[in-house]
Coordinates of C-alpha atoms in Angstrom, one line a residue:
X224 CA 0.4 0.4 0.3
X225 CA 1.1 3.7 -0.2
X226 CA 3.3 4.9 2.8
X227 CA 0.9 7.5 3.8
X228 CA -1.7 4.8 3.4
X229 CA 0.2 3.2 5.5
X230 CA 0.5 6.1 8.5
X231 CA -3.0 6.4 9.1
X232 CA -4.1 3.0 9.1
X233 CA -0.9 2.9 11.3
X234 CA -2.5 5.3 13.5
X235 CA -5.7 4.1 13.7
X236 CA -4.8 0.8 14.9
X237 CA -2.9 2.9 17.7
X238 CA -6.6 4.7 18.5
X239 CA -5.7 7.8 17.6
X240 CA -8.9 10.0 17.2
X241 CA -7.5 12.9 16.2
X242 CA -4.2 14.0 14.4
X243 CA -3.2 18.1 14.6
X244 CA -1.4 19.6 11.8
X245 CA -1.1 22.5 9.3
X246 CA -0.9 22.0 5.3
X247 CA 2.2 22.2 3.0
X248 CA 3.4 21.0 -0.2
X249 CA 6.1 18.1 1.6
X250 CA 2.9 16.4 3.0
X251 CA 0.1 16.7 0.5
X252 CA 0.3 12.7 0.4
X253 CA 0.1 12.6 4.1
X254 CA -2.7 15.1 3.7
X255 CA -4.7 13.4 1.5
X256 CA -4.6 9.8 2.8
X257 CA -5.8 11.2 6.0
X258 CA -8.5 12.7 4.4
X259 CA -10.1 10.1 2.8
X260 CA -9.9 7.9 5.5
X261 CA -12.4 6.8 8.1
X262 CA -11.8 6.4 12.0
X263 CA -10.0 8.8 13.0
X264 CA -10.3 13.3 11.6
X265 CA -8.0 16.0 10.8
X266 CA -7.9 19.0 12.8
X267 CA -6.1 22.1 10.8
X268 CA -5.0 24.5 13.0
X269 CA -4.5 28.3 11.9
X270 CA -0.4 27.8 12.9
X271 CA 1.8 24.8 13.0
X272 CA 2.9 26.1 16.8
X273 CA -1.1 25.6 17.4
X274 CA -1.3 22.7 16.5
X275 CA 1.7 21.2 17.7
X276 CA -0.3 22.4 21.0
X277 CA -2.9 20.9 20.5
X278 CA -1.5 17.6 20.4
X279 CA -0.2 18.4 23.5
X280 CA -3.1 19.2 24.9
X281 CA -4.7 16.0 23.0
X282 CA -2.5 13.6 24.9
X283 CA -1.9 15.3 28.8
X284 CA -6.3 15.3 28.6
X285 CA -6.9 11.9 27.1
X286 CA -3.7 9.5 28.9
X287 CA -2.7 8.2 24.7
X288 CA -0.7 10.0 22.6
X289 CA -1.5 12.3 20.5
X290 CA 0.0 13.8 16.7
X291 CA 1.0 16.0 14.7
X292 CA 2.2 17.1 11.1
X293 CA 3.9 20.3 8.9
X294 CA 5.6 20.2 6.2
X295 CA 9.2 21.0 6.3
X296 CA 11.6 24.1 6.4
X297 CA 9.5 26.0 8.0
X298 CA 6.7 24.2 8.9
X299 CA 8.9 22.3 10.8
X300 CA 10.8 24.7 12.6
X301 CA 7.2 26.3 13.6
X302 CA 6.3 23.0 15.6
X303 CA 9.9 22.9 17.8
X304 CA 8.2 24.7 20.9
X305 CA 5.0 22.2 21.1
X306 CA 8.1 19.6 20.7
X307 CA 10.3 20.8 23.6
X308 CA 6.8 21.1 25.8
X309 CA 6.3 17.8 24.9
X310 CA 9.6 16.5 26.3
X311 CA 10.2 18.7 29.5
X312 CA 6.5 18.3 30.4
X313 CA 6.4 14.7 29.4
X314 CA 3.8 14.4 27.5
X315 CA 3.4 11.7 25.0
X316 CA 3.5 13.5 21.0
X317 CA 4.4 11.7 17.7
X318 CA 5.3 14.9 15.4
X319 CA 6.1 14.1 11.6
X320 CA 7.3 16.4 9.3
X321 CA 7.4 15.9 6.0
X322 CA 10.9 16.4 3.7
X323 CA 12.3 17.3 0.1
X324 CA 12.5 14.1 -1.3
X325 CA 16.0 12.3 -1.2
X326 CA 17.2 12.7 -4.8
X327 CA 16.8 16.5 -3.5
X328 CA 18.2 16.8 -0.7
X329 CA 22.2 17.8 0.1
X330 CA 22.9 14.7 2.2
X331 CA 22.6 12.6 -0.7
X332 CA 25.1 14.0 -2.6
X333 CA 27.3 15.0 0.4
X334 CA 27.0 18.5 0.3
X335 CA 27.9 21.4 2.4
X336 CA 26.0 24.1 1.1
X337 CA 23.2 25.2 3.4
X338 CA 20.2 23.8 1.4
X339 CA 19.7 22.2 -2.0
X340 CA 16.1 21.6 -1.9
X341 CA 13.3 24.5 -1.5
X342 CA 12.4 24.6 2.1
X343 CA 15.5 22.0 2.9
X344 CA 16.1 21.8 6.5
X345 CA 17.5 19.1 8.9
X346 CA 14.5 19.1 11.3
X347 CA 16.0 15.6 13.2
X348 CA 19.7 17.9 13.8
X349 CA 17.2 20.6 15.3
X350 CA 15.2 18.1 17.8
X351 CA 17.6 15.4 18.6
X352 CA 18.6 17.1 21.9
X353 CA 14.9 17.4 23.1
X354 CA 13.0 14.6 21.2
X355 CA 13.3 10.9 22.7
X356 CA 13.6 9.8 19.5
X357 CA 14.4 11.5 15.7
X358 CA 15.2 9.9 13.0
X359 CA 15.1 10.3 8.9
X360 CA 13.5 8.0 7.5
X361 CA 15.0 7.9 3.9
X362 CA 13.9 4.5 2.9
X363 CA 10.1 3.1 3.1
X364 CA 11.5 -0.5 3.8
X365 CA 11.9 1.5 7.5
X366 CA 8.9 3.0 8.2
X367 CA 6.7 0.1 10.2
X368 CA 9.4 0.0 12.8
X369 CA 9.9 3.3 12.7
X370 CA 6.4 3.8 13.0
X371 CA 6.9 1.6 15.9
X372 CA 9.5 2.7 17.4
X373 CA 8.5 6.2 17.8
X374 CA 4.7 4.8 19.8
X375 CA 6.3 2.7 21.7
X376 CA 9.4 5.3 22.7
X377 CA 6.8 8.1 23.3
X378 CA 4.5 6.3 26.3
X379 CA 7.4 4.6 27.7
X380 CA 9.5 4.9 30.1
X381 CA 8.9 8.8 31.1
X382 CA 7.0 9.8 27.8
X383 CA 7.9 12.7 25.3
X384 CA 8.1 14.1 22.2
X385 CA 9.0 12.4 19.4
X386 CA 9.5 13.1 15.5
X387 CA 10.0 11.1 12.1
X388 CA 11.5 13.3 9.5
X389 CA 9.4 11.8 6.1
X390 CA 10.8 12.7 3.1
X391 CA 8.0 12.9 -0.3
X392 CA 9.6 10.4 -2.6
X393 CA 8.7 7.8 0.8
X394 CA 5.3 9.1 1.4
X395 CA 4.3 8.2 -2.1
X396 CA 5.8 4.7 -2.3
X397 CA 5.0 1.5 -2.2
X398 CA 5.0 -0.4 1.4
X399 CA 4.6 -4.3 2.6
X400 CA 1.5 -3.8 4.9
X401 CA 2.9 -4.9 8.2
X402 CA 1.2 -2.6 10.6
X403 CA 2.2 -5.4 13.8
X404 CA 6.3 -4.9 13.3
X405 CA 8.2 -5.4 15.8
X406 CA 9.8 -1.5 17.3
X407 CA 13.0 -3.4 18.0
X408 CA 13.3 -1.6 21.1
X409 CA 13.3 -3.2 25.0
X410 CA 11.9 -1.3 27.5
X411 CA 12.6 -2.9 30.9
X412 CA 12.2 -1.2 34.8
X413 CA 15.2 -1.2 36.7
X414 CA 14.0 -1.5 40.3
X415 CA 11.5 -4.2 41.1
X416 CA 8.0 -1.9 42.7
X417 CA 7.4 -4.5 45.5
X418 CA 11.0 -3.4 47.0
X419 CA 10.1 0.0 46.1
X420 CA 6.8 -0.3 48.4
X421 CA 8.9 -2.2 51.2
X422 CA 11.8 1.0 51.5
X423 CA 8.6 3.1 51.9
X424 CA 7.2 0.9 54.7
X425 CA 10.5 0.6 56.4
X426 CA 11.3 4.2 56.2
X427 CA 7.7 5.5 57.2
X428 CA 8.1 3.4 61.1
X429 CA 11.2 4.8 61.8
X430 CA 10.2 8.2 60.6
X431 CA 8.4 10.9 63.1
X432 CA 7.2 14.2 60.5
X433 CA 6.5 12.3 57.5
X434 CA 5.5 14.6 53.9
X435 CA 4.7 12.7 50.9
X436 CA 5.3 15.6 47.6
X437 CA 3.2 14.3 44.6
X438 CA 4.9 15.2 40.8
X439 CA 3.3 15.6 38.1
X440 CA 4.6 12.4 37.2
X441 CA 1.6 10.6 38.3
X442 CA -0.4 12.2 35.7
X443 CA 2.2 11.9 32.8
X444 CA 1.8 8.0 33.4
X445 CA -1.7 8.2 33.6
X446 CA -1.5 7.1 37.9
X447 CA -3.6 9.7 38.8
X448 CA -6.4 7.1 40.1
X449 CA -4.1 4.5 41.9
X450 CA -2.3 8.1 43.3
X451 CA -5.9 9.3 44.7
X452 CA -6.9 5.9 46.5
X453 CA -3.4 5.4 48.2
X454 CA -4.5 9.2 49.8
X455 CA -7.6 8.8 50.8
X456 CA -6.3 6.0 52.5
X457 CA -4.2 8.2 54.4
X458 CA -6.2 12.1 54.4
X459 CA -5.4 11.8 58.3
X460 CA -2.3 10.2 58.8
X461 CA 0.7 11.6 56.4
X462 CA 0.6 15.2 55.2
X463 CA 0.5 15.7 51.6
X464 CA 2.5 18.4 49.3
X465 CA 2.5 18.8 45.5
X466 CA 4.9 20.8 42.6
X467 CA 2.7 23.4 41.3
X468 CA 1.9 21.3 37.9
X469 CA 0.4 19.0 40.0
X470 CA -2.1 20.8 41.9
X471 CA -5.1 19.1 40.1
X472 CA -4.0 16.0 42.3
X473 CA -6.2 17.0 45.2
X474 CA -9.5 18.3 45.8
X475 CA -10.2 21.5 47.3
X476 CA -12.5 19.5 50.3
X477 CA -8.9 17.2 50.5
X478 CA -7.7 18.3 53.7
X479 CA -4.7 15.8 53.7
X480 CA -2.8 18.2 51.7
X481 CA -0.9 22.0 52.5
X482 CA -0.3 23.1 49.1
X483 CA 1.7 23.0 46.6
X484 CA 5.6 23.7 47.7
X485 CA 8.3 26.1 45.6
X486 CA 9.5 29.9 44.8
X487 CA 5.4 30.5 44.9
X488 CA 4.1 27.9 46.6
X489 CA 2.0 27.8 49.6
X490 CA 3.6 29.3 52.9
X491 CA 2.1 26.4 55.2
X492 CA 3.5 23.3 52.4
X493 CA 7.3 25.0 52.3
X494 CA 7.0 25.6 56.3
X495 CA 5.9 21.5 56.9
X496 CA 9.2 21.1 54.6
X497 CA 11.4 22.8 55.9
X498 CA 10.1 20.8 59.6
X499 CA 9.4 16.9 57.9
X500 CA 11.9 14.1 59.3
X501 CA 11.4 12.0 56.2
X502 CA 10.1 13.2 53.0
X503 CA 8.7 11.2 50.3
X504 CA 9.1 12.6 46.2
X505 CA 6.6 11.0 44.1
X506 CA 7.6 11.9 40.4
X507 CA 8.5 15.3 41.1
X508 CA 11.4 16.6 39.9
X509 CA 12.6 18.3 42.4
X510 CA 13.5 21.4 40.5
X511 CA 14.8 25.2 41.9
X512 CA 11.8 26.3 41.4
X513 CA 10.7 24.1 44.2
X514 CA 14.0 24.2 46.4
X515 CA 15.5 27.2 46.1
X516 CA 19.1 28.1 44.7
X517 CA 20.2 27.0 47.9
X518 CA 19.2 22.9 48.0
X519 CA 21.4 23.0 51.6
X520 CA 18.8 25.1 52.9
X521 CA 16.1 22.7 51.5
X522 CA 14.1 20.4 53.8
X523 CA 17.4 20.5 56.3
X524 CA 16.3 18.3 58.8
X525 CA 15.0 15.4 57.0
X526 CA 15.6 12.2 54.8
X527 CA 14.4 11.9 51.4
X528 CA 13.2 9.7 49.1
X529 CA 12.7 10.1 45.4
X530 CA 10.5 8.0 43.3
X531 CA 11.2 8.5 39.7
X532 CA 10.8 6.6 36.3
X533 CA 13.5 8.6 34.6
X534 CA 16.7 7.8 36.0
X535 CA 18.7 10.8 34.8
X536 CA 16.6 13.0 37.0
X537 CA 17.9 11.0 39.7
X538 CA 22.0 11.9 38.7
X539 CA 20.7 15.9 40.3
X540 CA 20.9 14.4 43.8
X541 CA 19.0 17.0 46.4
X542 CA 21.1 15.8 49.2
X543 CA 24.5 13.5 49.5
X544 CA 22.6 10.4 51.5
X545 CA 19.4 10.6 49.9
X546 CA 17.7 7.5 48.9
X547 CA 16.8 6.8 44.8
X548 CA 14.2 3.9 43.5
X549 CA 14.1 4.7 39.0
X550 CA 11.1 2.7 39.2
X551 CA 8.1 3.3 36.8
X552 CA 5.4 4.6 38.1
X553 CA 3.1 2.5 36.5
X554 CA 4.5 -0.2 38.1
X555 CA 4.7 1.2 41.6
X556 CA 1.7 2.8 41.5
X557 CA -1.0 0.4 41.3
X558 CA 1.4 -1.6 44.9
X559 CA 1.1 1.7 46.6
X560 CA -2.9 2.4 45.7
X561 CA -3.5 -1.1 47.9
X562 CA -1.1 -0.6 50.6
X563 CA -2.4 0.9 54.1
X564 CA 0.4 1.9 56.1
X565 CA 0.3 2.2 59.8
X566 CA 2.8 5.2 60.8
X567 CA 0.3 5.7 64.4
X568 CA 2.7 3.2 66.4
X569 CA 4.8 6.1 66.7
X570 CA 2.5 8.8 69.1
X571 CA 4.6 11.9 67.7
X572 CA 2.7 10.7 64.3
X573 CA -0.4 12.3 65.9
X574 CA 1.6 15.4 66.8
X575 CA 2.8 15.8 63.4
X576 CA -0.4 16.3 62.1
X577 CA -2.0 18.4 64.4
X578 CA 1.7 20.9 63.6
X579 CA 0.7 21.5 60.3
X580 CA -3.1 21.8 61.1
X581 CA -1.7 24.4 63.2
X582 CA 1.0 25.9 60.3
X583 CA -2.3 26.5 58.3
X584 CA -3.7 27.9 60.7
X585 CA -1.0 30.7 61.3
X586 CA -0.1 31.1 57.6
X587 CA -2.9 30.6 55.3
X588 CA -5.5 32.3 57.2
X589 CA -3.2 35.2 58.4
X590 CA -4.0 37.2 55.0
X591 CA -0.9 38.2 54.1
X592 CA -1.2 36.7 50.6
X593 CA -4.8 37.8 50.3
X594 CA -4.9 39.4 47.3
X595 CA -8.8 40.7 44.7
X596 CA -7.0 38.5 41.9
X597 CA -6.4 35.4 44.1
X598 CA -10.0 35.9 45.4
X599 CA -11.0 36.7 42.3
X600 CA -9.7 33.3 41.1
X601 CA -11.3 31.7 44.1
X602 CA -14.7 32.6 43.0
X603 CA -14.1 32.2 39.5
X604 CA -13.9 28.4 39.7
X605 CA -16.3 28.1 42.3
X606 CA -19.0 28.6 39.3
X607 CA -16.6 26.0 37.0
X608 CA -18.4 22.5 37.1
X609 CA -16.5 19.0 37.8
X610 CA -15.1 16.8 35.3
X611 CA -13.4 19.7 32.7
X612 CA -10.2 20.3 31.9
X613 CA -8.8 23.4 32.2
X614 CA -5.6 25.5 30.3
X615 CA -3.3 27.6 31.8
X616 CA -0.5 30.1 30.0
X617 CA 2.4 31.1 31.7
X618 CA 3.0 34.2 33.4
X619 CA 0.9 35.6 36.5
X620 CA -2.1 34.2 35.5
X621 CA -0.6 30.7 35.4
X622 CA 0.3 31.1 39.9
X623 CA -2.8 32.5 40.2
X624 CA -4.5 29.3 39.4
X625 CA -2.2 26.8 40.7
X626 CA -2.5 29.2 44.3
X627 CA -6.5 29.7 44.8
X628 CA -8.2 27.5 42.4
X629 CA -10.7 25.6 44.1
X630 CA -10.1 22.4 42.6
X631 CA -13.5 19.5 42.7
X632 CA -12.9 15.9 41.9
X633 CA -12.8 15.1 38.7
X634 CA -11.3 18.9 37.6
X635 CA -7.8 18.8 35.5
X636 CA -5.4 21.6 34.9
X637 CA -3.3 21.4 31.3
X638 CA 0.3 24.2 32.5
X639 CA 3.4 24.2 30.2
X640 CA 5.9 24.3 33.5
X641 CA 9.1 23.4 32.9
X642 CA 9.3 24.6 29.2
X643 CA 6.8 27.4 30.1
X644 CA 5.6 28.5 26.8
X645 CA 3.1 31.6 26.9
X646 CA 1.1 30.8 24.2
X647 CA 0.0 27.0 25.3
X648 CA -3.3 27.4 27.0
X649 CA -6.0 27.9 23.6
X650 CA -4.0 25.7 21.6
X651 CA -3.9 22.8 24.0
X652 CA -7.7 23.3 25.1
X653 CA -8.6 22.6 21.6
X654 CA -6.5 19.1 22.1
X655 CA -8.3 18.7 25.3
X656 CA -12.2 19.3 23.3
X657 CA -10.9 16.4 20.7
X658 CA -9.7 13.8 23.8
X659 CA -12.8 13.7 25.6
X660 CA -16.0 14.9 23.3
X661 CA -18.8 16.6 24.7
X662 CA -16.8 18.7 27.5
X663 CA -16.3 21.9 27.6
X664 CA -13.3 23.2 28.2
X665 CA -11.8 26.2 30.3
X666 CA -8.8 28.1 29.0
X667 CA -6.9 30.9 31.3
X668 CA -4.5 33.5 29.6
X669 CA -3.0 36.7 30.2
X670 CA -2.8 39.4 27.7
X671 CA 0.2 38.7 26.5
X672 CA 0.2 34.7 26.2
X673 CA -3.3 35.1 24.5
X674 CA -1.8 37.1 21.4
X675 CA 1.1 34.6 20.8
X676 CA -1.5 32.4 19.1
X677 CA -4.8 34.4 18.9
X678 CA -4.8 33.7 15.6
X679 CA -6.6 30.1 16.6
X680 CA -10.0 31.3 17.8
X681 CA -10.2 31.5 13.6
X682 CA -10.2 27.5 14.6
X683 CA -12.3 27.4 17.7
X684 CA -15.1 29.2 16.2
X685 CA -15.1 26.9 12.9
X686 CA -15.1 23.8 14.5
X687 CA -18.2 25.5 17.5
X688 CA -15.5 23.9 19.9
X689 CA -16.6 25.0 23.9
X690 CA -14.0 26.1 25.2
X691 CA -13.9 29.1 27.6
X692 CA -11.6 31.8 27.1
X693 CA -10.6 34.2 30.1
X694 CA -8.0 36.9 29.7
X695 CA -6.5 38.0 32.7
X696 CA -6.1 41.4 31.7
X697 CA -3.5 43.9 33.8
X698 CA -2.6 45.1 30.3
X699 CA 1.0 44.4 31.0
X700 CA 3.7 41.5 31.3
X701 CA 2.5 41.4 34.8
X702 CA 6.2 38.9 36.0
X703 CA 8.2 40.6 33.7
X704 CA 6.7 43.8 35.6
X705 CA 6.9 42.9 38.4
X706 CA 10.3 41.7 37.7
X707 CA 11.6 45.3 36.8
X708 CA 10.8 47.2 39.7
X709 CA 12.7 44.4 42.1
X710 CA 15.4 44.7 39.9
X711 CA 15.6 47.6 37.2
X712 CA 14.5 50.5 39.1
X713 CA 11.1 50.5 37.6
X714 CA 11.6 51.3 34.6
X715 CA 9.2 49.3 32.2
X716 CA 10.0 48.7 28.7
X717 CA 8.3 46.8 27.2
X718 CA 6.4 45.4 29.3
X719 CA 3.4 48.4 30.4
X720 CA 1.5 50.7 27.6
X721 CA 3.0 53.4 27.2
X722 CA 7.2 51.3 27.1
X723 CA 6.6 49.9 23.9
X724 CA 3.7 46.9 25.1
X725 CA 0.4 47.4 23.3
X726 CA -2.7 45.0 23.3
X727 CA -6.2 44.9 21.4
X728 CA -9.2 45.1 22.3
X729 CA -10.4 41.7 23.0
X730 CA -13.6 41.7 22.9
X731 CA -13.8 43.1 19.5
X732 CA -10.9 41.1 18.2
X733 CA -13.5 38.0 19.6
X734 CA -16.3 39.6 17.6
X735 CA -14.2 39.3 14.4
X736 CA -14.0 35.6 14.6
X737 CA -17.3 35.3 15.5
X738 CA -17.2 34.9 18.7
X739 CA -19.4 36.1 22.0
X740 CA -17.3 38.5 24.7
X741 CA -18.1 39.8 27.8
X742 CA -16.2 42.7 30.0
X743 CA -16.2 41.8 33.6
X744 CA -14.0 42.1 36.7
X745 CA -16.3 40.0 39.1
X746 CA -17.4 36.8 39.9
X747 CA -21.0 38.7 39.8
X748 CA -20.6 39.3 36.9
X749 CA -19.3 36.4 35.5
X750 CA -22.2 34.4 37.1
X751 CA -25.1 36.8 35.5
X752 CA -23.6 34.4 32.1
X753 CA -23.5 31.1 34.4
X754 CA -25.0 29.6 31.2
X755 CA -22.7 30.6 29.0
X756 CA -19.9 28.9 31.4
X757 CA -22.3 25.1 30.6
X758 CA -23.1 25.5 27.2
X759 CA -21.8 23.9 24.2
X760 CA -20.3 27.4 22.7
X761 CA -17.4 29.1 22.7
X762 CA -17.7 32.3 25.2
X763 CA -15.0 34.9 25.7
X764 CA -14.5 37.0 28.9
X765 CA -12.0 39.9 29.0
X766 CA -11.3 39.7 33.0
X767 CA -10.7 43.6 33.5
X768 CA -7.6 42.8 36.5
X769 CA -5.8 46.6 36.7
X770 CA -2.5 47.2 35.5
X771 CA -0.7 46.5 39.0
X772 CA -1.0 43.5 40.0
X773 CA 1.4 41.3 41.2
X774 CA 1.8 37.4 42.7
X775 CA 2.9 36.7 46.2
X776 CA 4.5 34.9 48.2
X777 CA 7.3 34.8 46.4
X778 CA 11.4 33.7 47.2
X779 CA 13.9 36.0 46.8
X780 CA 16.9 34.6 45.2
X781 CA 19.1 32.7 47.4
X782 CA 16.0 31.9 51.1
X783 CA 15.0 28.9 52.1
X784 CA 11.7 28.0 50.5
X785 CA 10.4 28.9 54.0
X786 CA 10.8 32.4 54.5
X787 CA 9.3 33.8 50.9
X788 CA 8.1 38.4 50.0
X789 CA 6.3 39.9 51.9
X790 CA 8.1 38.3 55.1
X791 CA 5.9 36.9 57.6
X792 CA 6.6 38.4 61.5
X793 CA 10.0 37.7 62.6
X794 CA 8.1 36.5 66.0
X795 CA 5.2 34.6 64.1
X796 CA 8.3 32.5 62.2
X797 CA 10.5 32.1 64.5
X798 CA 7.3 30.6 66.8
X799 CA 6.6 28.5 63.3
X800 CA 10.4 27.0 63.4
X801 CA 10.5 25.2 66.9
X802 CA 10.3 22.1 67.8
X803 CA 6.9 21.4 69.2
X804 CA 3.9 19.0 70.6
X805 CA 0.6 20.5 69.6

């Protein structure tokens, strides 16, 4: 059969229901095969980056590989930001790029010219550092194994991005039908899951003040349900904290979670980690946004146990004597969900849990971080129904959502965490729509981030997708403006209106795309449109939050994570740092 017909048949067999892309000369054969196929739909976004992010949203929301395609040259390079996101955020996405005919390629003739064929670009070399696997498929006989290998590598171990670059003459060649081809990849777990559980049980028995740090690796490998079962069993026994990107693991009514740790995290969660004697990290990278720049000040009293699928992450040690368990969470979490630890053999455990509650009362309820936007996010969250997906962009809006959104049991939030790509939210929401048919998706962006992929409003309108778009509008690049206040004498170069930054009237922009839009300042005003929050059509809300907005608490460089700015009263800090029994 024709090679591109084979690719489509392969995708259908793998359960891929939607493919995202943008037309181009070097993918016309693939486009034709997709157009004629049944059992799979093709979603043509308005930009290759938008298509790539949509594939990321599709994969993250549905727990199955996403697929995005683009033509050679600028089409392929426009995918790279989305490729980076999939790689750094552990999202399984297969990217397919068209390439010039092999007989037009500089590589075919070992030429040292910059380019021989029109729009010829060596995308494989470009993305080799941000993919788990990237291959130039120069022979059609390699295609079956390359496809199988790409899918297996994308989903195995720590998920991530893969790329196949396929020349046009290979796409139109004939290939033997062999959907069940062996990938040639051997994926094995290095540590038995049962041993990991035994190690945890042993350490918990000797600890007096243990805490569990839940990371987004739990979501990435599809072990959310198993983890939640484990957490509910131990809700009143072991305190839980999360990474920022994993805040959706716990609903607001789960009393055993004390917030997310790190630079912008909960003062309470950071204090708990600073006072614990055992920190068990499950699927968290523990980067410097969590630990602070000086890792010697992080969890100074604690023994650390780290469970991670990616052995390379464990090579960066937080403590020289930390216990490392390199195991696939898909093996560990089912066993963990069936295990009930009994920490109450030591009376100090009950005291420790009450002390954590004391931290929450003194810090979270102190009012030091009660700002209007945080309260606004909390109020908005109460109007959004359960069993929905949300997508955050990057900047202040992302932190406010992590800090103040009150999650319901089945709600999920998609973030661009490590890569931190502005413009992620809107196309990611598109992908989530197709992964979860008939569910509304809520996209949150700043006025700067929305403009990065604003063209995807056209796709949302043309498909009439139930994406509810919130623009948290402060008429500035708020996060960078704050840095300029801190470090550059409040010289707002290129970040505020009048200083080189501008943004449009989003109400008029939305209307130009044929999308209803409303300007609001409060949740009360939003409630007047509550029917639009749950109907099956797109809508945009331009949320006026003022032009001077801040994110607090915030960690200053080289300070311990429990001492964020604005600083709490020194007497209170000293009181909280004391060892005490409640």
